mmCIF file of C-alpha atoms in Angstrom:
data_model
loop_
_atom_site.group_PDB
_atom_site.id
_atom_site.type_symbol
_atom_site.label_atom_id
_atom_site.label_comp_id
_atom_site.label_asym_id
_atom_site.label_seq_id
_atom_site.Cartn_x
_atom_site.Cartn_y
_atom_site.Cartn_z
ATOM 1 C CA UNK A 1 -4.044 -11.937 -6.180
ATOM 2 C CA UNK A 2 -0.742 -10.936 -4.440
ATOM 3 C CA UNK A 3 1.346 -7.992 -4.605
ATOM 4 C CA UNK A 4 3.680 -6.521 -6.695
ATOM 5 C CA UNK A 5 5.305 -4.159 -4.131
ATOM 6 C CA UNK A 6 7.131 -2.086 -6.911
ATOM 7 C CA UNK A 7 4.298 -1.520 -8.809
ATOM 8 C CA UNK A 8 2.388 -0.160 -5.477
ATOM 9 C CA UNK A 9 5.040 2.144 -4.749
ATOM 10 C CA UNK A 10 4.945 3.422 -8.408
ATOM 11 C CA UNK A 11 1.371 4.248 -8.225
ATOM 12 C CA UNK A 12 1.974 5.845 -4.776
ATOM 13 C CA UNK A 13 4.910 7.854 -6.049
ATOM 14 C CA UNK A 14 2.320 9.276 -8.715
ATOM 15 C CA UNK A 15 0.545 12.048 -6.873
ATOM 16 C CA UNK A 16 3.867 13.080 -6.002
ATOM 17 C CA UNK A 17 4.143 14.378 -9.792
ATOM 18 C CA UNK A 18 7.682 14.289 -9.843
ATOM 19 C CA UNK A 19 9.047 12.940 -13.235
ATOM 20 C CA UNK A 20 12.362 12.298 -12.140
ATOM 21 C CA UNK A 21 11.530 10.225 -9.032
ATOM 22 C CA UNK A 22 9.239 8.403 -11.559
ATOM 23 C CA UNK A 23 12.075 8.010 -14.047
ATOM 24 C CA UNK A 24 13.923 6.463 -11.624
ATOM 25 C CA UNK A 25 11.917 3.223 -11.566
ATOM 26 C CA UNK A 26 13.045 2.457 -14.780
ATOM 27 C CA UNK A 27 15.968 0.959 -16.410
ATOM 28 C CA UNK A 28 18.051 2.720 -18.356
ATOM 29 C CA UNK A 29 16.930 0.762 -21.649
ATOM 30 C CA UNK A 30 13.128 0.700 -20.707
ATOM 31 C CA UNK A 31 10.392 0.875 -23.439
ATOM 32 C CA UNK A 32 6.988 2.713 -22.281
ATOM 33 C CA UNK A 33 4.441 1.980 -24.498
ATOM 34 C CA UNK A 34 2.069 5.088 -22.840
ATOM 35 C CA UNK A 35 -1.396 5.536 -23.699
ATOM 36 C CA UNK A 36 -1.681 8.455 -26.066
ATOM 37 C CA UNK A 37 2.387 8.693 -26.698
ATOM 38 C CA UNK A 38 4.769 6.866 -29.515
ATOM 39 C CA UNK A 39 7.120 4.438 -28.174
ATOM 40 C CA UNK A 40 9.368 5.974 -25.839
ATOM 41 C CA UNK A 41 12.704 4.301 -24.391
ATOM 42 C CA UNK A 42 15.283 4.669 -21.996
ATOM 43 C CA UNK A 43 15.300 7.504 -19.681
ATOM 44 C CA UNK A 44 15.177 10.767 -21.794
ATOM 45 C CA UNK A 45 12.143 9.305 -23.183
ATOM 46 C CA UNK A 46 10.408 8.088 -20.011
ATOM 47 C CA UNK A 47 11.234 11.217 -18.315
ATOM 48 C CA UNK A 48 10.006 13.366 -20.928
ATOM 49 C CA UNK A 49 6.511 11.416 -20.670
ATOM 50 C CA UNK A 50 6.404 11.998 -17.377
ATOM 51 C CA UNK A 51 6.811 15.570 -17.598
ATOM 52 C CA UNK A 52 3.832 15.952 -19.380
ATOM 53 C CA UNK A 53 2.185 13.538 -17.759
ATOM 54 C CA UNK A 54 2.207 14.693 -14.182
ATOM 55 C CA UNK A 55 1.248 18.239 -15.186
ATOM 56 C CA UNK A 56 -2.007 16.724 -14.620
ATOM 57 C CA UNK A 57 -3.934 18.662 -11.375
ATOM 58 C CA UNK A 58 -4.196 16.769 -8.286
ATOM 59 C CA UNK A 59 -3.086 13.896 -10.252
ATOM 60 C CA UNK A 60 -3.377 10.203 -8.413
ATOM 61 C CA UNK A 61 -3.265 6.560 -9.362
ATOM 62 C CA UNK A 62 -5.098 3.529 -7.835
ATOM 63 C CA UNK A 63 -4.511 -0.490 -8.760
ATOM 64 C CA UNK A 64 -7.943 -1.770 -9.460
ATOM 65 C CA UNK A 65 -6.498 -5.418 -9.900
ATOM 66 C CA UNK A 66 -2.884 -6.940 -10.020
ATOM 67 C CA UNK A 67 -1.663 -10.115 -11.370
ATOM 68 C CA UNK A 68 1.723 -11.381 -11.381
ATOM 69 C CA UNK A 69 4.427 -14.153 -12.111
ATOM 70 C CA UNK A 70 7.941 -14.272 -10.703
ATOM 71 C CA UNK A 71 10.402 -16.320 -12.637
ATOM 72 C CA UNK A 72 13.603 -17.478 -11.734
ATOM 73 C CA UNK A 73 15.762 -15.053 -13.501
ATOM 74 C CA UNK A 74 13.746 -12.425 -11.078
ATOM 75 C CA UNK A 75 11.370 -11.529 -13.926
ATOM 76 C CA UNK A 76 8.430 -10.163 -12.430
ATOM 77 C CA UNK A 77 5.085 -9.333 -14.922
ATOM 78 C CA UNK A 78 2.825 -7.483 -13.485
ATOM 79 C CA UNK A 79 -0.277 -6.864 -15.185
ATOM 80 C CA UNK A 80 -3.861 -5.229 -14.719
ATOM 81 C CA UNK A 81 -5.984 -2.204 -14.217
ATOM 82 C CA UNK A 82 -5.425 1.073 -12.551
ATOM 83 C CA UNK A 83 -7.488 4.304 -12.694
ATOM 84 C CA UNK A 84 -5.924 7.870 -12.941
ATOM 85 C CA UNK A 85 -8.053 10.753 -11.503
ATOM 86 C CA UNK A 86 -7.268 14.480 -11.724
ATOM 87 C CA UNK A 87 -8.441 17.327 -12.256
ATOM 88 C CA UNK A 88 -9.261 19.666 -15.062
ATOM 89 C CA UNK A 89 -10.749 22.853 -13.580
ATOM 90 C CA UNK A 90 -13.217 22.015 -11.039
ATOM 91 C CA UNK A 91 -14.400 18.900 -13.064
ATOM 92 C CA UNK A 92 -12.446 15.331 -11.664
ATOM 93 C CA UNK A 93 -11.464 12.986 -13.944
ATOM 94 C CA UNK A 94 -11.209 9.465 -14.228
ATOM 95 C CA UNK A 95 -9.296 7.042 -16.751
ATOM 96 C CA UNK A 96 -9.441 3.502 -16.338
ATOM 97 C CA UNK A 97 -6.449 1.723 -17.707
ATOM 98 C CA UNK A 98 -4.889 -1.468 -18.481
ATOM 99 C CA UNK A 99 -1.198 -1.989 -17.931
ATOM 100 C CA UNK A 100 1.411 -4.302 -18.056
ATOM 101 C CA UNK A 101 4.934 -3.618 -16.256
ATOM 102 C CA UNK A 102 7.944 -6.387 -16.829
ATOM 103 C CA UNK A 103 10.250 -5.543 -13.885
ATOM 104 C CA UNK A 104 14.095 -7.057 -13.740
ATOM 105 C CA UNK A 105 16.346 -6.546 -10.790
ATOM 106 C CA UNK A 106 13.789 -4.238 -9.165
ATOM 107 C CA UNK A 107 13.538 -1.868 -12.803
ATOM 108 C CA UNK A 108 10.766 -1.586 -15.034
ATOM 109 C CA UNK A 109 12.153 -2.963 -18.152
ATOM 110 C CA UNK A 110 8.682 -2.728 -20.055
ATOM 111 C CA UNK A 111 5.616 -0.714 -19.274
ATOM 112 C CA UNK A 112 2.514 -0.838 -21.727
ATOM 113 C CA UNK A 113 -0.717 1.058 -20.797
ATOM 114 C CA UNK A 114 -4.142 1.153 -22.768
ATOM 115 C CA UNK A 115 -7.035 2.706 -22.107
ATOM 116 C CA UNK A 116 -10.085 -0.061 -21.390
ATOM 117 C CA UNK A 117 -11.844 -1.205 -24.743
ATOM 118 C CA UNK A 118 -15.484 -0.773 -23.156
ATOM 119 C CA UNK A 119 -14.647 2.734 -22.246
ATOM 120 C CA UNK A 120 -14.932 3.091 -26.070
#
């Protein structure tokens, strides 16, 4: 398993809960295929996900597992599991996720995130 250093930084950058820093990581014709959310694209629609999103109390994200392939147009997939944890009240939660990110020229031009199947 190596590294995808932009997705790490992403994840890091989440408990910062600032939507436009995490708007920035995306190009300006992205497509976010969120969780609970209709397709969203570009950055109007990314940042307006995030918004909501990052309301979330003492909201943080960890990568459970990465995989990725570089191509040589500098097409990077990363794909894999995080988990989300924040809080509602006193009570934490805890989502695990699937995700895949396609990343060009160090932007996310795809992200797609779905909660685990066995969660269900």
């Amino acid at each position: 398993m190596t590294e995808c250093l932009l997705l790490t930084s992403w994840a890091d950058d989440i408990s910062k809960r600032d939507s436009q820093l995490m708007t920035d990581y995306y190009s300006d014709n992205a497509v976010l295929l969120a969780t609970f959310e209709n397709l969203l694209k570009g950055p109007v629609g990314v940042k307006k996900y995030f918004d909501s999103f990052l309301a979330k109390d003492r909201l943080e994200c960890e990568i459970i597992e990465n995989y990725f392939l570089v191509n040589k147009e500098s097409v990077q997939v990363c794909s894999g599991i995080y988990k989300f944890s924040y809080h509602e009240g006193s009570v934490q939660k805890k989502v695990l996720a699937r995700y895949t990110f396609v990343i060009k020229n160090n932007k996310i031009i795809t992200h797609h995130s779905s909660v685990n199947p066995e969660l269900y």
